């Protein structure tokens, strides 16, 4: 088989780390920065870590949102880490004490605010985004940077895997068709629904390659 | 280093990796923070006065009121950074106590210590520091900084210093990468940096931490220039909220950073942005903030 070609969303965040890992494992990568980068076929998609508000907004405003959503819905294998998991989730809530009052609540709280909140102009930076995965995700679930941590836990089918959480989200609820692959302290941190593999943590930051290999196996067996 | 502090230092470098390809914006109110987040900022820097006003006001400039910083933490979901004075480890302790995501030990504020920087290895919270060249960058990293930025002259709207620093840094990195291993000992001595860190630069051809551009970035073209010169992301201070249309300019800079080699797109983004900050020329200012802390 020819080298699989993986489209890596590259509008913001830690996408180069994913590319290095995938190239080590024999795949080729193409960076997705704007609509014209989608004028080709690729075999898998990586949605990297970063800030989901930035990525969600740029996906829409750089004209990539509908095309990528259609590809994901049609079954192309996807590896989504951290912010990427938020992009896939059906429903997104905010962690405690990490800001993000809704815009309307916020506008009310600012005396003499010049913010105009109208219901017919949705905030492009606000979730949900692709909403292709039957999960409810809590953003910044572990709080701010002082809550970031590293763990080594069982990952279904792979054994113990290092897991680095950076202001990470977690899965609050899973719906039909979603398989739970890993938990930390009882909380769900890795899930799969058919072609979509979503993680709260960052396998691209650790030396272990097993999760990227699992993703490439999904691409190969597609 | 114990395993726990090494772990923490790694996690702090990791957060900077997540900010890459993004724009960090100076904000002074929760409302500005909201505009920044909506425009696509990957983090905000909370401060009472933006550098242009600090420069205009003169006098001693200190850490912001923690209450003001907390107001901004409540307003946005993205990481919130704040500045402390060079060497003022108690201001840093205060910022850590209010759960800040990143501390900028910054030359923009008045230095509290004209010899020593903060021993940042003593903190759990991450630090970003300014650097004009490779030596300064590696000294800050040895002190525990987990992210570096250029020390472009803040509050001027003049990008010349940031360009100079980024070019100096990249050129020195290339020089070190090409050295024979036995030359590194002498180079470490001359640069005034630990040999182990210089060896890392030699082996990897890059700084051991993420490197952003800062100082004087005022337009989408400035931001893209810094990215093409090797910056991994951009801080924009006075350039946004000192301009005619902050929301539009901020969003345009974010898109220019995401597509920094696409001149056609940057041309479109540069249209109708309103007035850029007036700017003052580096040679016209009395105080060079980049000279603070070396």
PDB file of C-alpha atoms in Angstrom, chain A residues 2-91:
ATOM      1  CA  UNK A   2       1.201   3.524  -0.797  1.00  0.00           C
ATOM      2  CA  UNK A   3       1.936   5.798   2.131  1.00  0.00           C
ATOM      3  CA  UNK A   4      -1.336   6.994   3.650  1.00  0.00           C
ATOM      4  CA  UNK A   5      -1.876  10.749   3.287  1.00  0.00           C
ATOM      5  CA  UNK A   6      -3.148  12.436   6.448  1.00  0.00           C
ATOM      6  CA  UNK A   7      -4.724  15.909   6.442  1.00  0.00           C
ATOM      7  CA  UNK A   8      -3.642  17.729   9.603  1.00  0.00           C
ATOM      8  CA  UNK A   9      -5.697  20.767  10.600  1.00  0.00           C
ATOM      9  CA  UNK A  10      -3.044  23.505  10.860  1.00  0.00           C
ATOM     10  CA  UNK A  11      -4.853  26.774  11.605  1.00  0.00           C
ATOM     11  CA  UNK A  12      -3.551  26.964  15.205  1.00  0.00           C
ATOM     12  CA  UNK A  13      -2.051  24.716  17.875  1.00  0.00           C
ATOM     13  CA  UNK A  14       0.317  21.771  18.174  1.00  0.00           C
ATOM     14  CA  UNK A  15      -0.067  20.299  14.685  1.00  0.00           C
ATOM     15  CA  UNK A  16       3.648  19.875  13.862  1.00  0.00           C
ATOM     16  CA  UNK A  17       4.022  17.389  16.740  1.00  0.00           C
ATOM     17  CA  UNK A  18       1.351  15.160  15.141  1.00  0.00           C
ATOM     18  CA  UNK A  19       3.040  15.431  11.741  1.00  0.00           C
ATOM     19  CA  UNK A  20       6.396  14.323  13.181  1.00  0.00           C
ATOM     20  CA  UNK A  21       4.818  11.263  14.805  1.00  0.00           C
ATOM     21  CA  UNK A  22       2.825  10.255  11.744  1.00  0.00           C
ATOM     22  CA  UNK A  23       5.843  10.683   9.460  1.00  0.00           C
ATOM     23  CA  UNK A  24       7.932   8.540  11.834  1.00  0.00           C
ATOM     24  CA  UNK A  25       5.286   5.839  11.438  1.00  0.00           C
ATOM     25  CA  UNK A  26       5.417   5.960   7.642  1.00  0.00           C
ATOM     26  CA  UNK A  27       2.541   8.306   6.764  1.00  0.00           C
ATOM     27  CA  UNK A  28       2.648  11.519   4.726  1.00  0.00           C
ATOM     28  CA  UNK A  29       0.992  14.688   5.991  1.00  0.00           C
ATOM     29  CA  UNK A  30      -0.609  17.668   4.362  1.00  0.00           C
ATOM     30  CA  UNK A  31      -1.374  20.812   6.374  1.00  0.00           C
ATOM     31  CA  UNK A  32      -4.944  22.111   6.137  1.00  0.00           C
ATOM     32  CA  UNK A  33      -4.816  25.895   6.491  1.00  0.00           C
ATOM     33  CA  UNK A  34      -7.463  27.123   4.046  1.00  0.00           C
ATOM     34  CA  UNK A  35     -10.174  25.971   1.632  1.00  0.00           C
ATOM     35  CA  UNK A  36      -7.793  25.331  -1.297  1.00  0.00           C
ATOM     36  CA  UNK A  37      -5.922  22.757   0.811  1.00  0.00           C
ATOM     37  CA  UNK A  38      -9.066  20.613   0.624  1.00  0.00           C
ATOM     38  CA  UNK A  39      -8.882  20.249  -3.171  1.00  0.00           C
ATOM     39  CA  UNK A  40      -7.405  16.793  -2.793  1.00  0.00           C
ATOM     40  CA  UNK A  41      -8.243  13.437  -1.331  1.00  0.00           C
ATOM     41  CA  UNK A  42      -6.615  12.276   1.858  1.00  0.00           C
ATOM     42  CA  UNK A  43      -7.020   9.106   3.897  1.00  0.00           C
ATOM     43  CA  UNK A  44      -7.366  10.443   7.434  1.00  0.00           C
ATOM     44  CA  UNK A  45      -7.777  13.669   9.384  1.00  0.00           C
ATOM     45  CA  UNK A  46      -6.008  14.893  12.532  1.00  0.00           C
ATOM     46  CA  UNK A  47      -7.637  17.587  14.667  1.00  0.00           C
ATOM     47  CA  UNK A  48      -4.791  18.729  16.975  1.00  0.00           C
ATOM     48  CA  UNK A  49      -4.625  20.436  20.343  1.00  0.00           C
ATOM     49  CA  UNK A  50      -4.729  24.196  20.623  1.00  0.00           C
ATOM     50  CA  UNK A  51      -7.560  26.552  21.465  1.00  0.00           C
ATOM     51  CA  UNK A  52     -10.907  25.221  20.240  1.00  0.00           C
ATOM     52  CA  UNK A  53     -12.409  28.736  20.068  1.00  0.00           C
ATOM     53  CA  UNK A  54      -9.673  29.812  17.622  1.00  0.00           C
ATOM     54  CA  UNK A  55      -9.795  26.632  15.551  1.00  0.00           C
ATOM     55  CA  UNK A  56     -13.618  26.587  15.393  1.00  0.00           C
ATOM     56  CA  UNK A  57     -13.739  30.184  14.239  1.00  0.00           C
ATOM     57  CA  UNK A  58     -10.978  29.806  11.643  1.00  0.00           C
ATOM     58  CA  UNK A  59     -12.486  26.570  10.268  1.00  0.00           C
ATOM     59  CA  UNK A  60     -15.652  28.513   9.511  1.00  0.00           C
ATOM     60  CA  UNK A  61     -14.095  31.753   8.328  1.00  0.00           C
ATOM     61  CA  UNK A  62     -11.436  30.146   6.138  1.00  0.00           C
ATOM     62  CA  UNK A  63     -14.086  28.079   4.381  1.00  0.00           C
ATOM     63  CA  UNK A  64     -13.129  24.590   5.537  1.00  0.00           C
ATOM     64  CA  UNK A  65     -15.947  23.773   7.935  1.00  0.00           C
ATOM     65  CA  UNK A  66     -18.599  22.223   5.669  1.00  0.00           C
ATOM     66  CA  UNK A  67     -16.183  20.173   3.581  1.00  0.00           C
ATOM     67  CA  UNK A  68     -14.406  18.680   6.611  1.00  0.00           C
ATOM     68  CA  UNK A  69     -17.678  17.984   8.396  1.00  0.00           C
ATOM     69  CA  UNK A  70     -18.978  16.133   5.328  1.00  0.00           C
ATOM     70  CA  UNK A  71     -15.792  14.048   5.093  1.00  0.00           C
ATOM     71  CA  UNK A  72     -15.979  13.131   8.788  1.00  0.00           C
ATOM     72  CA  UNK A  73     -19.678  12.250   8.490  1.00  0.00           C
ATOM     73  CA  UNK A  74     -18.935  10.068   5.451  1.00  0.00           C
ATOM     74  CA  UNK A  75     -16.526   7.952   7.504  1.00  0.00           C
ATOM     75  CA  UNK A  76     -12.948   9.150   6.984  1.00  0.00           C
ATOM     76  CA  UNK A  77     -10.826   8.136  10.034  1.00  0.00           C
ATOM     77  CA  UNK A  78     -10.245  11.034  12.461  1.00  0.00           C
ATOM     78  CA  UNK A  79      -7.810  11.406  15.357  1.00  0.00           C
ATOM     79  CA  UNK A  80      -8.844  14.300  17.603  1.00  0.00           C
ATOM     80  CA  UNK A  81      -6.847  15.435  20.623  1.00  0.00           C
ATOM     81  CA  UNK A  82      -7.958  17.923  23.291  1.00  0.00           C
ATOM     82  CA  UNK A  83      -9.302  20.923  21.314  1.00  0.00           C
ATOM     83  CA  UNK A  84      -9.981  18.459  18.499  1.00  0.00           C
ATOM     84  CA  UNK A  85     -12.264  16.451  20.779  1.00  0.00           C
ATOM     85  CA  UNK A  86     -14.216  19.633  21.493  1.00  0.00           C
ATOM     86  CA  UNK A  87     -14.576  20.220  17.739  1.00  0.00           C
ATOM     87  CA  UNK A  88     -16.213  16.784  17.351  1.00  0.00           C
ATOM     88  CA  UNK A  89     -18.537  16.871  20.361  1.00  0.00           C
ATOM     89  CA  UNK A  90     -22.292  17.196  20.027  1.00  0.00           C
ATOM     90  CA  UNK A  91     -22.452  19.217  23.196  1.00  0.00           C
TER      91      UNK A  91
END
